[in-house]
Tab-separated table of N, CA and C and ligand atoms in Angstrom:
chain	number	residue	atom	x	y	z
A	1	MET	N	133.429	86.979	99.976
A	1	MET	CA	133.484	88.436	99.797
A	1	MET	C	132.140	89.064	100.140
A	2	ILE	N	132.226	90.238	100.703
A	2	ILE	CA	130.991	90.953	101.045
A	2	ILE	C	131.148	92.404	100.627
A	3	ARG	N	130.094	92.964	100.114
A	3	ARG	CA	130.168	94.348	99.656
A	3	ARG	C	129.410	95.232	100.629
A	4	TYR	N	130.059	96.320	101.027
A	4	TYR	CA	129.385	97.291	101.889
A	4	TYR	C	129.233	98.599	101.147
A	5	ALA	N	128.078	99.206	101.320
A	5	ALA	CA	127.922	100.597	100.918
A	5	ALA	C	128.354	101.432	102.115
A	6	LEU	N	129.186	102.427	101.862
A	6	LEU	CA	129.765	103.200	102.962
A	6	LEU	C	129.496	104.686	102.777
A	7	ASN	N	129.438	105.395	103.897
A	7	ASN	CA	129.329	106.852	103.897
A	7	ASN	C	130.597	107.411	104.513
A	8	CYS	N	131.102	108.478	103.947
A	8	CYS	CA	132.190	109.159	104.648
A	8	CYS	C	131.590	110.313	105.441
A	9	GLU	N	132.443	111.030	106.201
A	9	GLU	CA	131.945	112.129	107.041
A	9	GLU	C	131.342	113.264	106.215
A	10	ARG	N	131.675	113.340	104.927
A	10	ARG	CA	131.091	114.385	104.074
A	10	ARG	C	129.922	113.841	103.256
A	11	SER	N	129.420	112.687	103.683
A	11	SER	CA	128.229	112.086	103.072
A	11	SER	C	128.440	111.590	101.647
A	12	HIS	N	129.703	111.364	101.272
A	12	HIS	CA	129.911	110.674	100.001
A	12	HIS	C	129.533	109.216	100.201
A	13	VAL	N	128.848	108.667	99.234
A	13	VAL	CA	128.453	107.264	99.332
A	13	VAL	C	129.280	106.467	98.339
A	14	PHE	N	129.880	105.402	98.815
A	14	PHE	CA	130.664	104.551	97.915
A	14	PHE	C	130.571	103.109	98.384
A	15	GLU	N	131.124	102.234	97.567
A	15	GLU	CA	131.052	100.815	97.879
A	15	GLU	C	132.443	100.222	97.941
A	16	SER	N	132.559	99.221	98.804
A	16	SER	CA	133.862	98.567	98.891
A	16	SER	C	133.649	97.096	99.244
A	17	TRP	N	134.571	96.275	98.733
A	17	TRP	CA	134.488	94.833	99.009
A	17	TRP	C	135.431	94.464	100.133
A	18	PHE	N	134.965	93.537	100.980
A	18	PHE	CA	135.789	93.054	102.085
A	18	PHE	C	135.686	91.543	102.144
A	19	GLN	N	136.727	90.960	102.783
A	19	GLN	CA	136.741	89.508	102.906
A	19	GLN	C	135.511	89.037	103.693
A	20	ASN	N	135.235	89.770	104.771
A	20	ASN	CA	134.076	89.470	105.611
A	20	ASN	C	133.847	90.684	106.499
A	21	SER	N	132.856	90.613	107.359
A	21	SER	CA	132.534	91.806	108.145
A	21	SER	C	133.643	92.121	109.156
A	22	ALA	N	134.332	91.102	109.649
A	22	ALA	CA	135.425	91.341	110.598
A	22	ALA	C	136.568	92.079	109.909
A	23	ALA	N	136.821	91.719	108.648
A	23	ALA	CA	137.887	92.388	107.893
A	23	ALA	C	137.551	93.865	107.721
A	24	TYR	N	136.279	94.153	107.445
A	24	TYR	CA	135.868	95.560	107.333
A	24	TYR	C	136.143	96.288	108.642
A	25	ASP	N	135.687	95.678	109.757
A	25	ASP	CA	135.845	96.322	111.063
A	25	ASP	C	137.314	96.645	111.343
A	26	LYS	N	138.180	95.678	111.052
A	26	LYS	CA	139.604	95.846	111.316
A	26	LYS	C	140.192	96.974	110.458
A	27	GLN	N	139.849	96.938	109.157
A	27	GLN	CA	140.409	97.955	108.250
A	27	GLN	C	139.871	99.344	108.559
A	28	ALA	N	138.586	99.385	108.907
A	28	ALA	CA	137.993	100.690	109.202
A	28	ALA	C	138.620	101.280	110.455
A	29	LYS	N	138.876	100.420	111.452
A	29	LYS	CA	139.472	100.880	112.702
A	29	LYS	C	140.875	101.437	112.463
A	30	ARG	N	141.600	100.831	111.558
A	30	ARG	CA	142.968	101.281	111.271
A	30	ARG	C	143.015	102.445	110.286
A	31	GLY	N	141.846	102.896	109.841
A	31	GLY	CA	141.831	104.018	108.907
A	31	GLY	C	142.227	103.626	107.511
A	32	LEU	N	142.075	102.338	107.189
A	32	LEU	CA	142.466	101.855	105.872
A	32	LEU	C	141.330	101.949	104.855
A	33	VAL	N	140.132	102.175	105.389
A	33	VAL	CA	138.990	102.321	104.475
A	33	VAL	C	138.801	103.815	104.248
A	34	THR	N	139.044	104.244	103.051
A	34	THR	CA	138.977	105.681	102.785
A	34	THR	C	137.999	105.989	101.660
A	35	CYS	N	137.473	107.195	101.721
A	35	CYS	CA	136.506	107.635	100.719
A	35	CYS	C	137.237	107.903	99.403
A	36	PRO	N	136.778	107.337	98.309
A	36	PRO	CA	137.453	107.559	97.020
A	36	PRO	C	137.247	108.980	96.509
A	37	VAL	N	136.304	109.710	97.059
A	37	VAL	CA	136.033	111.070	96.587
A	37	VAL	C	136.925	112.072	97.317
A	38	CYS	N	136.945	112.002	98.661
A	38	CYS	CA	137.671	113.010	99.425
A	38	CYS	C	138.830	112.432	100.229
A	39	GLY	N	138.936	111.120	100.269
A	39	GLY	CA	140.062	110.514	100.967
A	39	GLY	C	139.868	110.400	102.470
A	40	SER	N	138.736	110.788	102.972
A	40	SER	CA	138.513	110.711	104.410
A	40	SER	C	138.488	109.256	104.866
A	41	ALA	N	139.055	109.005	106.028
A	41	ALA	CA	139.026	107.662	106.602
A	41	ALA	C	137.893	107.519	107.613
A	42	LYS	N	137.150	108.594	107.805
A	42	LYS	CA	136.000	108.518	108.706
A	42	LYS	C	134.793	108.024	107.919
A	43	VAL	N	134.650	106.722	107.882
A	43	VAL	CA	133.563	106.135	107.094
A	43	VAL	C	132.726	105.230	107.990
A	44	GLU	N	131.523	105.036	107.579
A	44	GLU	CA	130.677	104.077	108.282
A	44	GLU	C	129.788	103.352	107.280
A	45	LYS	N	129.295	102.212	107.701
A	45	LYS	CA	128.463	101.404	106.825
A	45	LYS	C	127.131	102.107	106.574
A	46	ALA	N	126.734	102.164	105.313
A	46	ALA	CA	125.407	102.686	105.003
A	46	ALA	C	124.437	101.508	104.967
A	47	ILE	N	124.443	100.819	103.875
A	47	ILE	CA	123.543	99.678	103.738
A	47	ILE	C	124.392	98.482	103.351
A	48	MET	N	124.200	97.382	104.034
A	48	MET	CA	124.937	96.190	103.657
A	48	MET	C	124.257	95.560	102.454
A	49	ALA	N	125.032	95.358	101.397
A	49	ALA	CA	124.445	94.792	100.186
A	49	ALA	C	125.309	93.658	99.672
A	50	PRO	N	125.187	92.499	100.257
A	50	PRO	CA	126.007	91.380	99.782
A	50	PRO	C	125.653	91.027	98.344
A	51	ARG	N	126.648	90.866	97.522
A	51	ARG	CA	126.447	90.541	96.106
A	51	ARG	C	127.469	89.499	95.718
A	52	LEU	N	127.160	88.726	94.752
A	52	LEU	CA	128.111	87.737	94.251
A	52	LEU	C	129.101	88.386	93.304
A	53	ALA	N	128.663	89.407	92.588
A	53	ALA	CA	129.560	90.062	91.648
A	53	ALA	C	129.311	91.560	91.703
A	54	ARG	N	130.356	92.308	91.487
A	54	ARG	CA	130.236	93.760	91.480
A	54	ARG	C	129.473	94.199	90.229
A	55	ASN	N	128.562	95.143	90.425
A	55	ASN	CA	127.988	95.737	89.222
A	55	ASN	C	128.512	97.161	89.102
A	56	ASP	N	128.288	97.770	87.988
A	56	ASP	CA	128.924	99.050	87.704
A	56	ASP	C	128.105	100.250	88.159
A	57	ALA	N	126.975	99.980	88.732
A	57	ALA	CA	126.131	101.089	89.163
A	57	ALA	C	126.861	101.928	90.193
A	58	ALA	N	126.780	103.230	90.054
A	58	ALA	CA	127.500	104.128	90.936
A	58	ALA	C	126.794	104.248	92.288
A	59	GLU	N	125.501	104.207	92.265
A	59	GLU	CA	124.777	104.392	93.533
A	59	GLU	C	124.752	103.073	94.310
A	60	PRO	N	124.744	103.182	95.610
A	60	PRO	CA	124.749	101.946	96.401
A	60	PRO	C	123.460	101.164	96.196
A	61	ALA	N	123.628	99.861	96.232
A	61	ALA	CA	122.446	99.026	96.065
A	61	ALA	C	121.573	99.135	97.307
A	62	THR	N	120.316	99.161	97.102
A	62	THR	CA	119.398	99.132	98.231
A	62	THR	C	118.682	97.790	98.219
A	63	VAL	N	118.490	97.287	99.398
A	63	VAL	CA	117.814	96.005	99.511
A	63	VAL	C	116.308	96.274	99.611
A	64	PRO	N	115.537	95.783	98.647
A	64	PRO	CA	114.096	96.056	98.737
A	64	PRO	C	113.504	95.333	99.936
A	65	PRO	N	112.504	95.957	100.567
A	65	PRO	CA	111.887	95.267	101.704
A	65	PRO	C	111.217	93.982	101.231
A	66	PRO	N	111.203	92.969	102.061
A	66	PRO	CA	110.558	91.726	101.628
A	66	PRO	C	109.085	91.956	101.322
A	67	ALA	N	108.646	91.364	100.222
A	67	ALA	CA	107.245	91.548	99.844
A	67	ALA	C	106.348	90.889	100.876
A	68	ALA	N	105.266	91.597	101.199
A	68	ALA	CA	104.308	91.026	102.154
A	68	ALA	C	103.616	89.833	101.508
A	69	PRO	N	103.426	88.776	102.257
A	69	PRO	CA	102.721	87.625	101.661
A	69	PRO	C	101.283	88.002	101.328
A	70	PRO	N	100.734	87.442	100.244
A	70	PRO	CA	99.357	87.799	99.907
A	70	PRO	C	98.414	87.384	101.033
A	71	PRO	N	97.402	88.214	101.291
A	71	PRO	CA	96.497	87.848	102.390
A	71	PRO	C	95.773	86.542	102.093
A	72	VAL	N	95.725	85.713	103.081
A	72	VAL	CA	95.014	84.439	102.926
A	72	VAL	C	93.567	84.661	103.354
A	73	PRO	N	92.613	84.422	102.434
A	73	PRO	CA	91.222	84.650	102.832
A	73	PRO	C	90.806	83.687	103.937
A	74	ALA	N	90.228	84.263	104.972
A	74	ALA	CA	89.770	83.420	106.077
A	74	ALA	C	88.531	82.649	105.637
A	75	PRO	N	88.420	81.397	106.078
A	75	PRO	CA	87.201	80.665	105.706
A	75	PRO	C	85.976	81.374	106.268
A	76	ALA	N	84.904	81.364	105.489
A	76	ALA	CA	83.685	82.051	105.907
A	76	ALA	C	83.217	81.498	107.247
A	77	LYS	N	82.914	82.406	108.150
A	77	LYS	CA	82.459	81.959	109.455
A	77	LYS	C	80.947	81.885	109.477
A	78	GLN	N	80.472	80.977	110.277
A	78	GLN	CA	79.043	80.753	110.358
A	78	GLN	C	78.560	81.251	111.710
A	79	PRO	N	77.501	82.063	111.714
A	79	PRO	CA	77.009	82.512	113.020
A	79	PRO	C	76.404	81.350	113.795
A	80	LEU	N	76.787	81.234	115.040
A	80	LEU	CA	76.317	80.125	115.868
A	80	LEU	C	75.787	80.671	117.185
A	81	ALA	N	74.928	79.932	117.827
A	81	ALA	CA	74.398	80.364	119.118
A	81	ALA	C	74.015	79.158	119.946
A	82	ILE	N	74.136	79.335	121.255
A	82	ILE	CA	73.571	78.340	122.171
A	82	ILE	C	72.318	78.979	122.744
A	83	MET	N	71.191	78.302	122.615
A	83	MET	CA	69.920	78.928	122.972
A	83	MET	C	69.350	78.384	124.271
A	84	SER	N	68.726	79.279	125.032
A	84	SER	CA	67.984	78.877	126.222
A	84	SER	C	66.615	78.365	125.772
A	85	PRO	N	65.849	77.720	126.663
A	85	PRO	CA	64.521	77.228	126.257
A	85	PRO	C	63.638	78.347	125.679
A	86	HIS	N	63.733	79.561	126.293
A	86	HIS	CA	62.931	80.685	125.809
A	86	HIS	C	63.269	81.012	124.357
A	87	GLU	N	64.567	81.023	124.049
A	87	GLU	CA	64.984	81.331	122.677
A	87	GLU	C	64.620	80.200	121.728
A	88	GLY	N	64.637	79.014	122.257
A	88	GLY	CA	64.185	77.874	121.463
A	88	GLY	C	62.727	78.050	121.046
A	89	GLU	N	61.961	78.645	121.957
A	89	GLU	CA	60.543	78.934	121.688
A	89	GLU	C	60.425	79.961	120.550
A	90	LEU	N	61.263	81.013	120.635
A	90	LEU	CA	61.257	82.043	119.584
A	90	LEU	C	61.654	81.433	118.236
A	91	ARG	N	62.601	80.532	118.309
A	91	ARG	CA	63.069	79.883	117.090
A	91	ARG	C	61.928	79.103	116.452
A	92	LYS	N	61.114	78.478	117.309
A	92	LYS	CA	59.963	77.736	116.812
A	92	LYS	C	59.000	78.704	116.109
A	93	LYS	N	58.829	79.889	116.725
A	93	LYS	CA	57.934	80.895	116.146
A	93	LYS	C	58.486	81.395	114.811
A	94	LEU	N	59.813	81.545	114.784
A	94	LEU	CA	60.475	81.971	113.549
A	94	LEU	C	60.178	80.956	112.437
A	95	LYS	N	60.249	79.711	112.820
A	95	LYS	CA	59.980	78.647	111.858
A	95	LYS	C	58.524	78.716	111.399
A	96	GLU	N	57.633	78.985	112.368
A	96	GLU	CA	56.207	79.108	112.037
A	96	GLU	C	55.987	80.282	111.083
A	97	LEU	N	56.664	81.391	111.414
A	97	LEU	CA	56.534	82.578	110.567
A	97	LEU	C	56.986	82.272	109.145
A	98	ARG	N	58.116	81.621	109.054
A	98	ARG	CA	58.637	81.274	107.739
A	98	ARG	C	57.668	80.359	106.994
A	99	GLU	N	57.170	79.376	107.714
A	99	GLU	CA	56.232	78.447	107.087
A	99	GLU	C	54.954	79.160	106.661
A	100	HIS	N	54.523	80.101	107.534
A	100	HIS	CA	53.313	80.859	107.226
A	100	HIS	C	53.508	81.678	105.941
A	101	ILE	N	54.663	82.332	105.857
A	101	ILE	CA	54.936	83.157	104.670
A	101	ILE	C	54.999	82.275	103.426
A	102	THR	N	55.769	81.212	103.526
A	102	THR	CA	55.950	80.404	102.315
A	102	THR	C	54.660	79.685	101.924
A	103	ARG	N	53.749	79.496	102.888
A	103	ARG	CA	52.480	78.839	102.571
A	103	ARG	C	51.486	79.826	101.960
A	104	ASN	N	51.529	81.066	102.467
A	104	ASN	CA	50.471	82.004	102.099
A	104	ASN	C	50.890	83.068	101.086
A	105	ALA	N	52.184	83.303	100.999
A	105	ALA	CA	52.631	84.340	100.066
A	105	ALA	C	52.958	83.693	98.724
A	106	ASP	N	52.960	84.528	97.705
A	106	ASP	CA	53.301	84.027	96.370
A	106	ASP	C	54.813	84.043	96.204
A	107	TYR	N	55.325	82.924	95.730
A	107	TYR	CA	56.753	82.884	95.453
A	107	TYR	C	56.996	83.516	94.083
A	108	VAL	N	57.799	84.578	94.049
A	108	VAL	CA	58.056	85.280	92.787
A	108	VAL	C	59.511	85.148	92.337
A	109	GLY	N	60.306	84.435	93.131
A	109	GLY	CA	61.697	84.194	92.739
A	109	GLY	C	62.465	85.471	92.516
A	110	SER	N	63.220	85.510	91.423
A	110	SER	CA	64.073	86.678	91.160
A	110	SER	C	63.268	87.873	90.652
A	111	ARG	N	61.969	87.705	90.464
A	111	ARG	CA	61.129	88.851	90.092
A	111	ARG	C	60.717	89.644	91.317
A	112	PHE	N	61.273	89.278	92.474
A	112	PHE	CA	60.884	89.952	93.717
A	112	PHE	C	61.020	91.471	93.632
A	113	PRO	N	62.183	92.006	93.190
A	113	PRO	CA	62.309	93.481	93.157
A	113	PRO	C	61.230	94.134	92.295
A	114	GLU	N	60.988	93.554	91.117
A	114	GLU	CA	59.990	94.097	90.191
A	114	GLU	C	58.579	94.041	90.801
A	115	GLN	N	58.247	92.870	91.379
A	115	GLN	CA	56.928	92.702	91.986
A	115	GLN	C	56.755	93.614	93.202
A	116	ALA	N	57.821	93.725	94.001
A	116	ALA	CA	57.748	94.581	95.192
A	116	ALA	C	57.479	96.029	94.794
A	117	ARG	N	58.112	96.471	93.697
A	117	ARG	CA	57.894	97.837	93.205
A	117	ARG	C	56.451	98.032	92.760
A	118	LYS	N	55.952	97.051	92.004
A	118	LYS	CA	54.583	97.170	91.493
A	118	LYS	C	53.588	97.280	92.640
A	119	ILE	N	53.834	96.479	93.690
A	119	ILE	CA	52.940	96.549	94.848
A	119	ILE	C	53.083	97.914	95.521
A	120	HIS	N	54.325	98.326	95.683
A	120	HIS	CA	54.588	99.591	96.370
A	120	HIS	C	53.959	100.780	95.630
A	121	TYR	N	54.038	100.775	94.314
A	121	TYR	CA	53.520	101.908	93.547
A	121	TYR	C	52.063	101.712	93.128
A	122	GLY	N	51.446	100.658	93.672
A	122	GLY	CA	50.015	100.456	93.439
A	122	GLY	C	49.686	99.958	92.040
A	123	GLU	N	50.652	99.440	91.323
A	123	GLU	CA	50.374	98.944	89.975
A	123	GLU	C	49.658	97.599	90.021
A	124	ILE	N	49.913	96.846	91.062
A	124	ILE	CA	49.168	95.599	91.248
A	124	ILE	C	48.659	95.573	92.679
A	125	GLU	N	47.703	94.718	92.922
A	125	GLU	CA	47.071	94.658	94.231
A	125	GLU	C	48.072	94.209	95.300
A	126	HIS	N	47.947	94.781	96.477
A	126	HIS	CA	48.843	94.423	97.572
A	126	HIS	C	48.635	92.963	97.957
A	127	ARG	N	49.715	92.253	97.998
A	127	ARG	CA	49.641	90.871	98.467
A	127	ARG	C	50.990	90.489	99.065
A	128	SER	N	51.010	89.360	99.737
A	128	SER	CA	52.273	88.888	100.303
A	128	SER	C	53.034	88.121	99.233
A	129	ILE	N	54.255	88.492	99.067
A	129	ILE	CA	55.112	87.776	98.120
A	129	ILE	C	56.433	87.455	98.807
A	130	TYR	N	57.113	86.502	98.273
A	130	TYR	CA	58.498	86.289	98.712
A	130	TYR	C	59.315	85.797	97.523
A	131	GLY	N	60.595	86.038	97.594
A	131	GLY	CA	61.466	85.673	96.481
A	131	GLY	C	62.879	86.074	96.810
A	132	GLU	N	63.652	86.330	95.779
A	132	GLU	CA	65.059	86.640	96.000
A	132	GLU	C	65.435	87.984	95.380
A	133	ALA	N	66.396	88.631	96.012
A	133	ALA	CA	66.973	89.864	95.466
A	133	ALA	C	68.451	89.874	95.806
A	134	SER	N	69.234	90.447	94.910
A	134	SER	CA	70.660	90.583	95.204
A	134	SER	C	70.821	91.694	96.240
A	135	PRO	N	71.981	91.740	96.917
A	135	PRO	CA	72.192	92.823	97.883
A	135	PRO	C	71.989	94.207	97.259
A	136	ASP	N	72.412	94.379	95.984
A	136	ASP	CA	72.232	95.673	95.315
A	136	ASP	C	70.761	95.982	95.096
A	137	GLU	N	70.036	94.967	94.641
A	137	GLU	CA	68.604	95.166	94.409
A	137	GLU	C	67.881	95.492	95.713
A	138	ALA	N	68.251	94.770	96.776
A	138	ALA	CA	67.625	95.015	98.075
A	138	ALA	C	67.911	96.438	98.537
A	139	LYS	N	69.140	96.897	98.279
A	139	LYS	CA	69.520	98.258	98.669
A	139	LYS	C	68.670	99.286	97.912
A	140	GLU	N	68.481	99.038	96.615
A	140	GLU	CA	67.674	99.961	95.802
A	140	GLU	C	66.233	100.014	96.300
A	141	LEU	N	65.682	98.845	96.586
A	141	LEU	CA	64.314	98.799	97.099
A	141	LEU	C	64.214	99.600	98.391
A	142	HIS	N	65.201	99.374	99.255
A	142	HIS	CA	65.212	100.066	100.540
A	142	HIS	C	65.279	101.576	100.326
A	143	GLU	N	66.106	102.006	99.357
A	143	GLU	CA	66.258	103.443	99.094
A	143	GLU	C	65.000	104.047	98.514
A	144	GLU	N	64.196	103.221	97.841
A	144	GLU	CA	62.921	103.714	97.306
A	144	GLU	C	61.842	103.729	98.374
A	145	GLY	N	62.197	103.297	99.579
A	145	GLY	CA	61.229	103.317	100.662
A	145	GLY	C	60.270	102.145	100.653
A	146	ILE	N	60.651	101.089	99.941
A	146	ILE	CA	59.798	99.907	99.884
A	146	ILE	C	60.107	99.026	101.090
A	147	GLU	N	59.065	98.697	101.833
A	147	GLU	CA	59.285	97.937	103.052
A	147	GLU	C	59.266	96.449	102.759
A	148	PHE	N	60.301	95.779	103.148
A	148	PHE	CA	60.363	94.324	102.991
A	148	PHE	C	61.247	93.773	104.091
A	149	HIS	N	61.251	92.485	104.250
A	149	HIS	CA	61.990	91.872	105.352
A	149	HIS	C	62.736	90.650	104.853
A	150	PRO	N	63.856	90.383	105.440
A	150	PRO	CA	64.503	89.114	105.070
A	150	PRO	C	63.654	87.954	105.555
A	151	LEU	N	63.514	86.976	104.724
A	151	LEU	CA	62.777	85.777	105.111
A	151	LEU	C	63.589	85.083	106.203
A	152	PRO	N	62.954	84.779	107.355
A	152	PRO	CA	63.750	84.158	108.423
A	152	PRO	C	64.400	82.871	107.950
A	153	ILE	N	65.667	82.751	108.200
A	153	ILE	CA	66.399	81.529	107.869
A	153	ILE	C	66.804	80.877	109.180
A	154	LEU	N	66.504	79.630	109.325
A	154	LEU	CA	66.834	78.936	110.553
A	154	LEU	C	68.238	78.379	110.462
A	155	PRO	N	68.939	78.416	111.598
A	155	PRO	CA	70.345	77.997	111.568
A	155	PRO	C	70.551	76.612	110.949
A	156	ASP	N	69.639	75.692	111.191
A	156	ASP	CA	69.887	74.352	110.660
A	156	ASP	C	69.608	74.266	109.162
A	157	GLU	N	69.205	75.383	108.546
A	157	GLU	CA	68.988	75.375	107.104
A	157	GLU	C	70.194	75.942	106.359
A	158	LEU	N	71.184	76.371	107.112
A	158	LEU	CA	72.343	76.973	106.453
A	158	LEU	C	73.223	75.927	105.777
A	159	ASN	N	73.146	74.715	106.256
A	159	ASN	CA	74.012	73.699	105.669
A	159	ASN	C	73.381	73.050	104.442
B	201	ZN	ZN1	134.146	111.542	101.092
């Protein structure tokens, strides 16, 4: 058995059960499917709603759209590059710069934002420091006009 929601020519909506879709087609063609409200035989399928058992709801059943599958987070991508000899040279300099900073600057760890502010506002003597800041902290420092730079990270240190 299959249940169809049907519309008549006067837009009455009703439901009717049929043996199968071919049975509906045959009966509708012969004018045997009539609107229970006005008796019109000019009906057409509204929404097909196959059900195992009739329910008493007067309005035709609507089939909800299939739920979208939850987005699958893509694995984090790693920036990669193939370098020419010239860029390899720059990479060496980057490494030197990093080594120079870490050798000569004071490591302040997570106190970086606080220390950077003190230097910026002249509360302590200007010196080179390095440490860590969260993206929010870095944004705040930037908004206060404090100049700082990301410590160069070499690609082979990402792993
Ligand atoms: Zn009708």
